Amino acid sequence: MSEIPNNSRRTFMKLAATAGGGLFLGFSWTSSVASAIEVFDDAAAASGNIDFNSYLSISPDDVITILSPNPELGQNIKTSFPMIVAEELDADWTKVKVVQAPLDTNKFERQVTGGSGAVPHSWERLRKAGATARQMMIEAAAKRWNVAASTLATDNGMVVHQASGRKLSYGELANEASKIPVPQDVKLKDVKDFKLIGKEIRNVDNREMITGQPLYGMDFYKEGMLFAMIQRPKAFGLKVKSVDAAAAKAMPGIVDVVTFKNNVAVVGKSTWQVNKARKALKIDYEQEGALESSSDHDRIFKELLNSPEATVRRKDGDVDAAFKKAAKVVKSEYQCPFLSHSPMEPMNFFAHVRPDGVELAGPTQTPEMARGMVAKLLDIAPEKITLDLTRLGGGFGRRLSADYVLEAAELSSMIKAPVKVIWTREDDMTGGTYRPAVRYRFEAALDKKGNMIGYKLRGAGINSGNPTREDNFPSGAVEHLLIESVEHKSPITTGPWRAPITNFLAFAEQAFLDEVAQAAKKDPVQFRLELLDKAKKSPVGAIKYDIDRMKGVIDLAVEKSGWGKNNKVAQGFSVYFSHRSYVAQVADVAMKNGKPVVEKIHAAADCGIVVNLSGAYQQVRGGVIDGFGHAMYSNMTFKDGAPEQSNFNNYRLIRIKEIPEVDVHFVNNGIVPTGLGEPALPPTGGAVANAIYKATGKRLRNQPFFEQPELKNA
């Protein structure tokens, strides 16, 4: 197993075990009921042979430990999951420990970080796990004191007999509680009685992160492992023709140079040595696909938008008739570029392919998929592969792909040794996968009263799949609507990027709706509210968003931003639904030295019950800053198939001094939690673009904003 601490079932049981035994509560992540209770002595606990689905332990010294199955990349799941359990358990949070689980598809369900779905999926399961343990503590105390369980209460890790004032800690009751039959029905707390959920709780890994303790994939080390760096083609559309590795092989510390698929791997004893040797490789390439440049993409977009063939994603009413009778038609096109994911931690993974099985370790958002792909690659059963998860130093969708995991596994199988593959920053930025580039064409038909009676959207994407979200607002609010897409297949690799598709679609949709509101001579917020009212009273086709929740965040954003009442700044509005949640934003822009400056962004979010207020604030602020920075500054361009940006010196990211104040508010509606890792990003670009238009009179229809003449000449 991995030598990273706290990352295996055996390590977990060693940490949780104490000399006096204790209660191990195994609860299923695929159901809501605890599945097994047993008491173990030190030897049994340390053996690691007890088979549970997942674990909640209470030791005699009152330490509560939970095994957290989902990958942690900064979305705060490693803190939020145990908070939910501790809330229902009435635990003393200062005595709660959390341990990262390895991949185990027998014990866990949905060991994935993506789609902002971890808390919504596990909310009830976690609550029932905590409530089950709490009820068993109460029954154990009732038996010891010979009183009715109904006369007992719990508080901060103690069972209390209110009539006599007697108290027992959970640790004192752990052994007795282990002999209580597992209750099948437990009562969950009323939301109003929450003591922990909704509070600001520090991330459980803060100390380790600040003090530099091993948490991330880059920290992983196993005695005897080798290091490898891979030279990939310098342009998309090229393949390796020949390799001269003589000079590289002769350099100190180099063990081997291996060519596989379209890669040339240099293997050695240290990253410094393999990086130097890689530069000594002499590789000739030949073309196997189109060597596309950004200028080609401009031409391709024009062809796609005018193509007679398209995939119809949604069609309501008679769109042609609506536009023929329109009093006014508004048309615009919006474009968004390729983007790099640029996580702080570049791709890396460890693999040891042995005759009896495979050991994998590192940062991945999709461990089960990664294991399955390695099993297929090596033609072995998935059960013979272990995968230990480290904390991820950023993912944003890049680590949903498993290419770097496969590289490590295939290389280890070829060199017959444990190896850690490490990408450099340049590898990470030039090796894909990118956010797809997309161009949108919008058309809106207005009647004489300024009502939108027709709506068209065509999304033209480069390796984007479907660049639209055909059932999102304003679908359902317009009688005559057509949404379609066209696609270009490119050698440039693309993949999910934080808030896939909606991260750029929301900017385009929300900026265009402001254009339509202006043409209709209506306030942008009022224009959207009228559409929502129409969707509620007279829906057209399917409505797949919650109208009341969307109106709720609009109202909150308007209130908190002072929409229309602040004469010192120009304000832009945006609202969006993605990943089950709703976020409305208002951007404040002031003119300074003749240039528009974004001073503040107000965000109102409805993600249901907020588990950890501290984490929630940071998720929204981080999403807003991420959305703002990439809309303003970032751009990946290509020349003859080669990326023109390779590091942060020429790939522009937001700087600290450019970050505006972000004011965050949450709708408190008490509903089951919905997603939060991604929904705050999509609305930001639209709010900022609309505010800049209000300040300058110039429409920003293309990203990045700072490169557009409308902003440069403002």
XYZ file of C-alpha atoms in Angstrom:
714
model
C 0.000 0.000 0.000
C 0.967 3.661 -0.316
C 3.272 5.233 2.206
C 1.184 8.405 2.318
C -0.403 8.417 5.818
C -4.132 8.147 6.417
C -5.083 6.828 3.011
C -5.996 3.187 3.443
C -8.509 1.082 5.296
C -5.733 -0.539 7.315
C -4.305 2.852 8.314
C -7.761 4.051 9.225
C -8.375 1.091 11.520
C -4.995 1.541 13.185
C -5.759 5.188 13.870
C -9.237 4.434 15.158
C -8.296 1.446 17.327
C -7.357 1.896 20.976
C -6.379 -0.468 23.741
C -9.916 -0.591 25.097
C -11.569 -1.501 21.799
C -14.428 0.669 20.605
C -17.424 1.009 18.381
C -16.972 0.639 14.630
C -20.138 1.605 12.819
C -20.099 0.589 9.184
C -22.717 2.307 7.090
C -23.535 1.815 3.454
C -23.079 4.710 1.058
C -25.538 3.044 -1.284
C -28.288 2.971 1.318
C -29.223 5.076 4.305
C -29.025 2.419 6.989
C -26.064 1.348 9.104
C -25.006 -2.147 8.123
C -22.772 -3.662 10.800
C -21.588 -3.133 14.346
C -18.718 -5.007 15.932
C -16.151 -4.516 18.685
C -12.510 -5.153 17.871
C -9.472 -5.392 20.031
C -6.160 -3.927 18.877
C -5.084 -7.018 16.980
C -8.329 -7.380 15.069
C -8.576 -3.696 14.279
C -4.981 -3.431 13.143
C -5.271 -6.502 10.919
C -7.450 -4.610 8.458
C -9.428 -7.764 7.644
C -12.843 -6.478 8.700
C -15.009 -5.832 5.652
C -17.261 -2.780 5.889
C -18.908 -0.557 3.356
C -17.716 2.607 5.069
C -16.750 3.559 8.602
C -17.777 5.711 11.464
C -15.765 4.869 14.555
C -16.017 6.031 18.146
C -13.067 5.103 20.294
C -12.978 4.968 24.115
C -10.948 8.185 24.125
C -13.879 9.915 22.379
C -12.220 10.266 18.977
C -14.696 9.991 16.108
C -13.220 8.989 12.747
C -14.910 8.921 9.377
C -13.532 7.525 6.148
C -14.254 10.037 3.379
C -14.512 8.384 -0.043
C -14.677 11.294 -2.496
C -11.586 12.956 -4.009
C -10.809 16.318 -2.414
C -9.654 19.064 -4.763
C -10.611 22.123 -2.753
C -14.387 21.797 -2.895
C -14.332 21.197 0.882
C -15.923 17.749 0.769
C -13.426 16.328 3.225
C -14.725 18.792 5.808
C -18.397 18.878 4.818
C -18.983 15.112 4.884
C -17.861 14.616 8.506
C -19.721 17.782 9.531
C -22.986 16.220 8.387
C -22.300 13.023 10.324
C -21.146 14.948 13.394
C -24.268 17.101 13.338
C -26.636 14.168 13.618
C -24.327 12.429 16.055
C -24.190 15.514 18.293
C -20.435 15.046 18.306
C -17.726 17.234 19.764
C -16.250 18.601 16.514
C -12.852 19.109 18.130
C -12.581 15.331 18.464
C -13.544 14.439 14.901
C -10.922 13.038 12.511
C -11.377 12.349 8.818
C -9.351 9.927 6.715
C -9.241 9.797 2.913
C -10.533 6.479 1.594
C -8.942 4.569 -1.274
C -11.036 3.523 -4.252
C -13.404 0.731 -3.222
C -16.422 0.130 -5.425
C -17.715 -2.586 -3.106
C -17.981 -0.240 -0.164
C -18.621 3.152 -1.727
C -20.832 4.686 -4.365
C -20.006 7.642 -6.595
C -16.351 8.149 -5.675
C -16.232 11.048 -8.089
C -15.495 14.741 -7.829
C -17.356 16.477 -10.618
C -20.740 17.917 -11.388
C -21.103 19.473 -7.924
C -22.929 16.333 -6.846
C -21.156 14.871 -3.808
C -23.183 16.486 -0.996
C -26.555 16.188 -2.779
C -25.870 12.495 -3.317
C -24.723 11.683 0.213
C -26.725 14.145 2.347
C -29.334 11.724 3.676
C -26.944 8.768 3.907
C -24.520 10.738 6.061
C -27.242 12.118 8.293
C -28.692 8.670 8.962
C -25.261 7.264 9.706
C -24.712 9.881 12.402
C -28.234 9.584 13.770
C -27.925 5.789 13.975
C -24.782 5.974 16.087
C -26.350 8.645 18.289
C -29.412 6.487 18.947
C -27.221 3.537 19.907
C -25.336 5.708 22.371
C -28.615 6.738 23.965
C -29.820 3.149 24.243
C -26.507 2.042 25.765
C -26.742 4.788 28.404
C -30.394 3.948 29.111
C -29.433 0.343 29.734
C -26.564 1.267 32.051
C -28.656 3.705 34.083
C -31.817 1.610 33.869
C -33.884 4.528 32.609
C -36.104 5.070 29.576
C -34.248 6.165 26.440
C -36.848 8.892 25.995
C -35.539 10.605 29.147
C -32.066 11.049 27.648
C -30.567 13.689 25.374
C -27.222 14.176 23.674
C -24.930 17.175 23.520
C -21.368 17.677 22.324
C -20.369 14.017 22.452
C -22.198 13.250 25.708
C -25.384 11.422 26.661
C -27.212 13.392 29.341
C -29.870 12.248 31.841
C -31.548 15.558 32.408
C -33.472 14.551 35.530
C -30.380 13.500 37.502
C -27.720 15.498 35.693
C -25.694 12.364 34.990
C -23.492 12.374 31.867
C -21.481 9.814 29.925
C -19.203 10.479 26.990
C -19.593 8.564 23.763
C -16.190 6.993 24.376
C -17.335 5.653 27.727
C -20.366 4.090 26.046
C -18.666 2.791 22.890
C -18.210 -0.838 23.962
C -21.758 -1.161 25.315
C -23.237 0.599 22.310
C -21.552 -1.920 20.009
C -23.829 -4.637 21.433
C -27.047 -2.733 20.776
C -29.024 -3.946 17.734
C -28.719 -1.478 14.895
C -31.946 0.554 14.744
C -33.575 0.509 11.336
C -35.531 3.706 11.832
C -33.881 6.770 13.322
C -35.185 10.275 13.719
C -33.215 13.022 12.020
C -32.842 16.495 13.459
C -35.075 19.330 12.445
C -33.109 21.862 10.422
C -33.807 24.518 13.061
C -31.926 22.425 15.629
C -28.660 22.257 13.698
C -25.675 23.305 15.802
C -22.797 22.608 13.424
C -24.240 22.718 9.930
C -24.392 26.280 8.659
C -21.468 27.433 10.808
C -18.012 28.506 9.599
C -15.698 25.516 10.095
C -12.045 25.448 9.094
C -10.884 22.956 6.473
C -9.679 19.757 8.154
C -6.472 19.807 6.057
C -5.528 23.410 6.859
C -2.704 22.562 9.232
C -1.165 20.012 6.877
C -1.405 22.378 3.917
C 0.124 25.301 5.803
C 2.958 23.242 7.289
C 3.742 21.415 4.064
C 2.755 17.920 5.156
C 2.344 15.292 2.407
C -1.165 15.531 0.994
C -0.902 15.933 -2.759
C 0.115 13.675 -5.604
C 3.392 15.545 -6.030
C 4.190 14.613 -2.401
C 3.767 10.895 -3.008
C 6.925 8.874 -2.686
C 7.578 5.160 -2.428
C 10.995 3.669 -1.759
C 12.580 2.381 -4.949
C 10.298 4.148 -7.389
C 11.614 5.770 -10.554
C 10.624 9.119 -12.050
C 9.544 9.748 -15.611
C 8.792 12.678 -17.866
C 7.219 12.246 -21.262
C 7.884 14.144 -24.458
C 4.630 14.460 -26.353
C 4.239 15.874 -29.890
C 4.702 19.632 -29.901
C 1.630 20.131 -32.075
C -1.789 18.514 -32.312
C -1.868 16.563 -35.564
C 1.715 15.227 -35.396
C 3.001 11.755 -34.586
C 6.438 10.396 -33.741
C 8.430 9.290 -36.799
C 11.832 8.520 -35.285
C 13.707 8.936 -31.996
C 17.422 9.352 -31.313
C 17.825 8.825 -27.562
C 21.543 8.078 -27.404
C 22.532 11.353 -25.762
C 19.717 11.164 -23.240
C 20.504 7.576 -22.243
C 24.139 8.503 -21.582
C 23.270 11.191 -19.047
C 23.656 10.617 -15.277
C 20.781 8.936 -13.447
C 18.913 7.854 -16.591
C 17.604 4.292 -16.467
C 15.789 4.029 -19.789
C 14.137 5.875 -22.678
C 10.909 4.249 -23.850
C 8.738 4.999 -26.877
C 5.097 4.001 -26.607
C 2.068 5.120 -28.566
C 2.852 8.739 -29.476
C 5.055 9.360 -26.434
C 8.747 9.215 -25.591
C 9.363 8.681 -21.874
C 12.643 9.374 -20.110
C 12.976 7.305 -16.924
C 15.471 8.007 -14.198
C 16.284 8.455 -10.546
C 15.207 12.078 -10.084
C 12.993 14.637 -11.754
C 15.958 16.947 -12.333
C 17.887 14.260 -14.181
C 14.996 13.121 -16.383
C 14.016 16.688 -17.219
C 17.571 17.469 -18.370
C 17.764 14.264 -20.371
C 14.446 14.857 -22.056
C 15.851 18.049 -23.569
C 18.601 15.956 -25.189
C 16.135 13.819 -27.169
C 16.121 14.182 -30.938
C 12.652 13.404 -32.266
C 11.345 13.684 -35.798
C 7.605 13.985 -36.340
C 5.280 13.472 -39.273
C 1.803 14.817 -39.860
C -1.195 12.576 -39.252
C -3.966 15.161 -38.890
C -4.816 18.782 -39.621
C -2.421 21.337 -38.138
C -4.998 23.928 -37.194
C -4.311 27.555 -36.345
C -6.569 30.016 -34.557
C -7.139 31.779 -37.876
C -8.533 28.503 -39.209
C -10.976 28.397 -36.314
C -12.354 31.829 -37.203
C -13.093 30.539 -40.696
C -14.520 27.274 -39.349
C -16.904 29.130 -37.040
C -18.281 31.183 -39.909
C -18.871 28.046 -41.949
C -20.576 26.255 -39.064
C -22.884 29.151 -38.245
C -23.993 29.320 -41.874
C -24.183 25.571 -42.426
C -27.547 24.246 -43.677
C -27.068 21.216 -41.447
C -27.395 21.360 -37.679
C -28.592 19.222 -34.799
C -31.884 20.535 -33.449
C -31.708 20.448 -29.640
C -35.105 21.995 -28.921
C -37.895 23.463 -31.005
C -41.070 25.069 -29.658
C -43.804 26.677 -31.748
C -43.369 28.180 -35.235
C -40.107 30.116 -35.122
C -40.136 31.245 -38.760
C -43.616 32.707 -38.427
C -42.689 34.541 -35.216
C -39.723 36.250 -36.839
C -41.720 37.186 -39.931
C -44.294 39.071 -37.876
C -41.771 40.596 -35.411
C -41.787 44.348 -34.879
C -38.057 44.200 -34.130
C -35.339 41.564 -34.478
C -32.110 41.560 -32.426
C -29.091 39.587 -33.700
C -25.664 39.076 -32.122
C -22.740 36.674 -32.082
C -20.561 35.828 -29.095
C -17.287 33.888 -29.017
C -15.261 32.197 -26.299
C -11.705 30.829 -26.734
C -9.929 27.644 -25.774
C -8.717 27.748 -22.171
C -6.160 25.791 -20.179
C -7.229 24.290 -16.852
C -3.962 25.480 -15.265
C -4.233 23.720 -11.885
C -1.522 24.672 -9.410
C -0.431 21.019 -9.308
C 0.409 19.692 -12.791
C -0.639 16.153 -13.745
C 1.170 13.306 -12.005
C 0.524 9.699 -11.038
C 2.283 6.671 -9.569
C 1.946 3.139 -10.905
C 3.489 -0.194 -10.019
C 2.462 -3.004 -12.333
C 3.386 -6.326 -10.736
C 2.675 -9.919 -11.836
C 0.106 -10.241 -9.040
C -1.625 -6.876 -9.428
C -1.317 -3.155 -9.939
C -0.871 -0.379 -7.411
C -1.941 3.141 -8.405
C -1.747 6.342 -6.382
C -2.292 9.998 -7.105
C -4.760 12.804 -7.769
C -7.784 11.950 -9.911
C -11.377 13.163 -9.955
C -12.585 9.823 -11.356
C -10.754 6.969 -9.617
C -13.170 4.226 -10.686
C -12.997 5.249 -14.345
C -9.211 5.495 -14.135
C -8.963 2.009 -12.666
C -11.300 0.623 -15.315
C -9.261 2.147 -18.140
C -6.022 0.770 -16.685
C -7.634 -2.661 -16.362
C -8.646 -2.553 -20.018
C -5.221 -1.292 -21.096
C -3.372 -4.066 -19.253
C -6.066 -6.703 -19.826
C -6.460 -7.560 -16.159
C -9.406 -7.665 -13.776
C -10.191 -4.337 -12.042
C -10.211 -6.194 -8.720
C -6.463 -6.702 -9.057
C -5.871 -2.943 -9.071
C -5.687 -0.790 -5.945
C -5.943 2.984 -6.203
C -5.074 5.315 -3.353
C -6.276 8.896 -3.555
C -4.182 11.906 -2.667
C -5.553 15.405 -2.309
C -5.778 17.188 -5.662
C -3.931 20.451 -6.169
C -6.666 21.718 -8.455
C -8.685 19.858 -11.037
C -11.414 22.005 -12.584
C -12.362 19.101 -14.869
C -8.849 18.344 -16.132
C -8.505 15.429 -13.749
C -11.758 13.905 -14.944
C -9.568 12.543 -17.757
C -7.291 9.575 -17.061
C -4.641 10.007 -19.766
C -1.872 10.695 -17.270
C -2.906 7.664 -15.177
C -2.719 5.439 -18.258
C 0.713 6.830 -19.096
C 2.033 5.797 -15.685
C 0.447 2.340 -15.820
C 1.621 1.550 -19.355
C 5.128 2.804 -18.660
C 5.411 0.748 -15.455
C 4.278 -2.370 -17.323
C 6.993 -1.805 -19.927
C 9.920 -1.065 -17.604
C 8.846 -3.624 -14.966
C 9.327 -1.139 -12.140
C 7.355 1.305 -9.988
C 7.324 4.730 -11.614
C 5.889 8.165 -11.018
C 5.060 10.164 -14.138
C 5.325 13.934 -13.647
C 4.190 16.628 -16.045
C 5.895 20.015 -16.018
C 3.886 23.229 -16.194
C 4.683 23.434 -19.901
C 3.508 19.846 -20.402
C 0.318 20.644 -18.560
C -0.451 23.727 -20.621
C 0.538 22.416 -24.053
C -0.625 18.816 -23.695
C -4.362 19.528 -23.395
C -7.095 18.963 -22.604
C -8.671 22.417 -23.079
C -11.989 24.094 -22.625
C -13.583 23.967 -26.101
C -13.791 27.102 -28.202
C -17.358 28.064 -29.183
C -19.157 30.744 -31.169
C -22.849 31.482 -30.652
C -25.366 33.190 -32.887
C -28.473 34.599 -31.172
C -31.634 36.058 -32.637
C -34.642 37.425 -30.761
C -38.001 38.551 -32.142
C -39.922 41.284 -30.281
C -43.522 42.383 -30.722
C -44.652 46.022 -30.592
C -44.888 45.926 -26.774
C -41.334 44.708 -26.362
C -42.298 41.120 -25.558
C -39.933 38.420 -26.772
C -42.012 36.160 -28.992
C -39.188 34.311 -30.772
C -35.717 33.103 -29.826
C -32.980 31.362 -31.810
C -29.613 30.057 -30.647
C -27.046 28.214 -32.716
C -23.911 27.023 -30.953
C -20.881 26.208 -33.112
C -18.287 24.262 -31.147
C -14.831 22.801 -31.670
C -14.838 19.399 -29.965
C -17.511 20.643 -27.567
C -20.150 17.946 -27.941
C -23.331 19.941 -27.419
C -22.326 23.584 -26.740
C -25.858 24.480 -25.618
C -28.091 23.749 -22.650
C -31.335 23.683 -24.543
C -33.640 23.408 -21.526
C -32.154 26.268 -19.533
C -33.817 29.679 -19.203
C -35.233 31.321 -21.308
C -36.520 28.021 -22.738
C -40.078 27.540 -21.559
C -40.702 31.293 -21.456
C -40.784 31.954 -25.214
C -43.611 30.699 -27.446
C -41.413 30.152 -30.488
C -37.908 28.871 -29.850
C -35.173 27.052 -31.767
C -31.904 25.854 -30.249
C -29.442 23.922 -32.390
C -25.766 23.043 -32.558
C -23.050 22.279 -35.083
C -19.683 20.743 -34.380
C -16.159 20.664 -35.813
C -13.893 17.714 -35.000
C -10.346 18.846 -34.351
C -7.068 17.113 -33.379
C -6.880 19.574 -30.453
C -7.956 17.694 -27.344
C -10.727 19.186 -25.235
C -12.598 18.180 -22.121
C -14.748 19.407 -19.241
C -13.673 22.719 -17.719
C -15.166 24.006 -14.465
C -18.958 24.270 -15.006
C -18.738 22.537 -18.401
C -20.442 24.358 -21.294
C -22.293 26.765 -18.974
C -19.014 28.521 -18.092
C -19.068 30.270 -21.493
C -22.682 29.754 -22.560
C -23.946 31.733 -19.549
C -21.858 34.767 -20.522
C -23.240 34.728 -24.053
C -26.866 34.111 -23.059
C -26.944 36.670 -20.272
C -25.178 39.364 -22.290
C -27.546 38.791 -25.192
C -30.600 38.998 -22.927
C -29.391 42.445 -21.900
C -29.219 43.414 -25.566
C -32.798 42.235 -26.040
C -33.946 44.081 -22.900
C -32.402 47.270 -24.230
C -34.142 46.821 -27.581
C -37.403 46.243 -25.701
C -36.703 49.401 -23.617
C -36.975 47.469 -20.364
C -34.855 47.202 -17.248
C -32.677 44.044 -17.607
C -33.829 42.590 -14.292
C -37.486 43.343 -14.937
C -37.188 41.837 -18.417
C -35.991 38.524 -16.946
C -38.645 38.554 -14.216
C -41.357 39.055 -16.812
C -40.056 36.046 -18.738
C -40.046 33.952 -15.567
C -43.602 34.994 -14.751
C -44.603 34.020 -18.258
C -42.923 30.626 -17.886
C -44.835 30.015 -14.677
C -48.237 31.138 -15.937
C -48.037 29.849 -19.514
C -45.119 27.418 -19.854
C -44.035 26.413 -23.339
C -42.708 22.873 -23.432
C -40.599 21.446 -20.631
C -39.514 23.629 -17.704
C -36.392 22.066 -16.197
C -35.429 24.855 -13.831
C -37.177 26.031 -10.663
C -38.778 29.382 -11.437
C -39.290 30.378 -7.807
C -35.697 29.581 -6.851
C -34.410 31.640 -9.768
C -36.634 34.557 -8.808
C -35.437 34.197 -5.225
C -31.768 34.768 -6.085
C -32.726 37.636 -8.398
C -34.599 39.363 -5.578
C -31.733 38.825 -3.133
C -29.087 40.114 -5.562
C -31.187 43.181 -6.364
C -31.632 43.914 -2.658
C -28.026 43.421 -1.588
C -26.508 45.291 -4.551
C -28.878 48.243 -4.435
C -29.709 47.633 -8.093
C -30.692 50.856 -9.788
C -30.051 52.957 -6.669
C -26.261 53.388 -6.764
C -25.394 56.327 -9.004
C -21.668 56.060 -8.295
C -21.184 52.897 -10.355
C -22.540 51.267 -13.492
C -24.182 47.941 -12.720
C -24.584 44.797 -14.807
C -26.857 41.870 -13.996
C -26.739 38.134 -14.678
C -28.535 35.065 -13.333
C -27.973 31.405 -14.078
C -29.024 27.873 -13.177
C -26.457 25.099 -13.334
C -25.604 21.990 -11.349
C -28.920 22.100 -9.462
C -28.274 25.557 -8.024
C -29.085 29.192 -8.811
C -26.796 32.202 -8.664
C -27.552 35.841 -9.509
C -24.810 38.453 -9.730
C -24.508 42.198 -10.012
C -21.176 43.718 -11.060
C -20.273 47.300 -10.073
C -18.037 49.131 -12.563
C -16.499 52.570 -12.091
C -14.587 54.630 -14.665
C -11.013 55.375 -13.561
C -8.581 57.243 -15.803
C -10.953 56.671 -18.676
C -11.029 52.882 -18.174
C -13.777 50.684 -16.689
C -12.749 48.990 -13.436
C -14.775 46.208 -11.807
C -14.885 47.242 -8.156
C -17.315 44.765 -6.669
C -19.389 41.732 -7.571
C -22.480 40.909 -5.529
C -23.475 37.230 -5.607
C -26.710 35.687 -4.340
C -26.734 31.897 -4.283
C -29.412 29.296 -3.669
C -27.709 25.959 -3.060
C -30.170 24.740 -0.463
C -28.888 24.184 3.070
C -25.330 25.454 3.425
C -23.297 22.776 5.205
C -20.103 24.710 5.966
C -20.570 28.464 5.719
C -16.829 29.080 5.539
C -16.390 26.628 2.698
C -19.499 27.939 0.940
C -18.252 31.526 1.013
C -14.958 30.422 -0.484
C -16.624 28.291 -3.154
C -18.723 31.236 -4.330
C -15.901 33.770 -4.087
C -13.516 31.397 -5.814
C -16.030 30.674 -8.563
C -16.670 34.376 -9.150
C -12.959 35.194 -9.286
C -12.328 32.213 -11.557
C -15.120 33.305 -13.895
C -14.044 36.944 -13.837
C -10.355 36.250 -14.381
C -10.834 33.886 -17.285
C -13.441 36.097 -18.972
C -11.142 39.099 -18.678
C -7.702 37.731 -19.453
C -7.231 34.092 -20.519
C -6.802 32.788 -24.055
C -5.215 29.706 -25.663
C -4.271 30.214 -29.304
C -2.695 27.844 -31.824
C -0.364 28.117 -34.811
C -0.006 25.089 -37.086
C -1.417 22.855 -34.352
C 0.989 24.077 -31.658
C -0.193 25.976 -28.562
C 1.244 29.484 -28.495
C 1.057 29.744 -24.704
C 3.166 27.389 -22.594
C 3.494 28.928 -19.126
C 2.176 31.762 -16.982
C 4.548 34.240 -18.608
C 2.398 34.203 -21.767
C -0.865 32.653 -20.567
C -2.648 35.444 -18.739
C -4.366 34.724 -15.441
C -5.908 37.215 -13.049
C -3.516 38.901 -10.607
C -4.203 39.558 -6.958
C -4.407 43.324 -7.444
C -7.078 42.813 -10.128
C -9.481 40.856 -7.928
C -12.589 42.868 -7.050
C -14.446 42.663 -3.774
C -16.923 39.786 -3.818
C -20.003 40.113 -1.612
C -21.751 36.758 -1.039
C -25.257 36.039 0.239
C -27.231 32.805 0.485
C -30.938 32.142 0.164
C -32.012 30.361 3.339
C -34.823 28.106 2.160
C -34.036 24.929 4.134
C -34.146 22.581 1.154
C -31.795 19.633 0.686
C -28.337 20.855 -0.427
C -27.694 21.228 -4.135
C -24.405 21.850 -5.969
C -21.993 24.653 -5.089
C -18.551 23.848 -6.534
C -19.427 25.189 -9.988
C -22.642 27.292 -10.117
C -21.071 30.624 -9.071
C -18.732 30.744 -12.074
C -21.110 30.861 -15.091
C -23.007 34.115 -14.318
C -19.880 36.217 -13.762
C -18.854 36.954 -17.345
C -22.321 38.201 -18.259
C -22.647 40.456 -15.206
C -19.237 42.015 -15.884
C -19.849 42.476 -19.624
C -23.237 44.066 -18.962
C -21.766 46.430 -16.365
C -18.944 47.474 -18.694
C -21.508 48.231 -21.396
C -23.459 50.360 -18.928
C -20.258 52.275 -18.095
C -18.819 52.647 -21.590
C -21.590 52.036 -24.104
C -19.420 49.293 -25.666
C -20.696 45.707 -25.966
C -18.195 42.973 -25.188
C -19.182 39.947 -27.223
C -15.872 38.062 -27.284
C -13.575 36.781 -24.566
C -11.046 37.566 -23.252
C -12.381 41.054 -22.644
C -9.023 42.799 -22.210
C -8.018 41.897 -25.783
C -11.147 43.381 -27.344
C -10.925 46.811 -29.017
C -14.188 47.801 -27.317
C -12.404 47.630 -23.959
C -8.966 48.816 -25.073
C -10.440 51.939 -26.638
C -12.992 52.608 -23.895
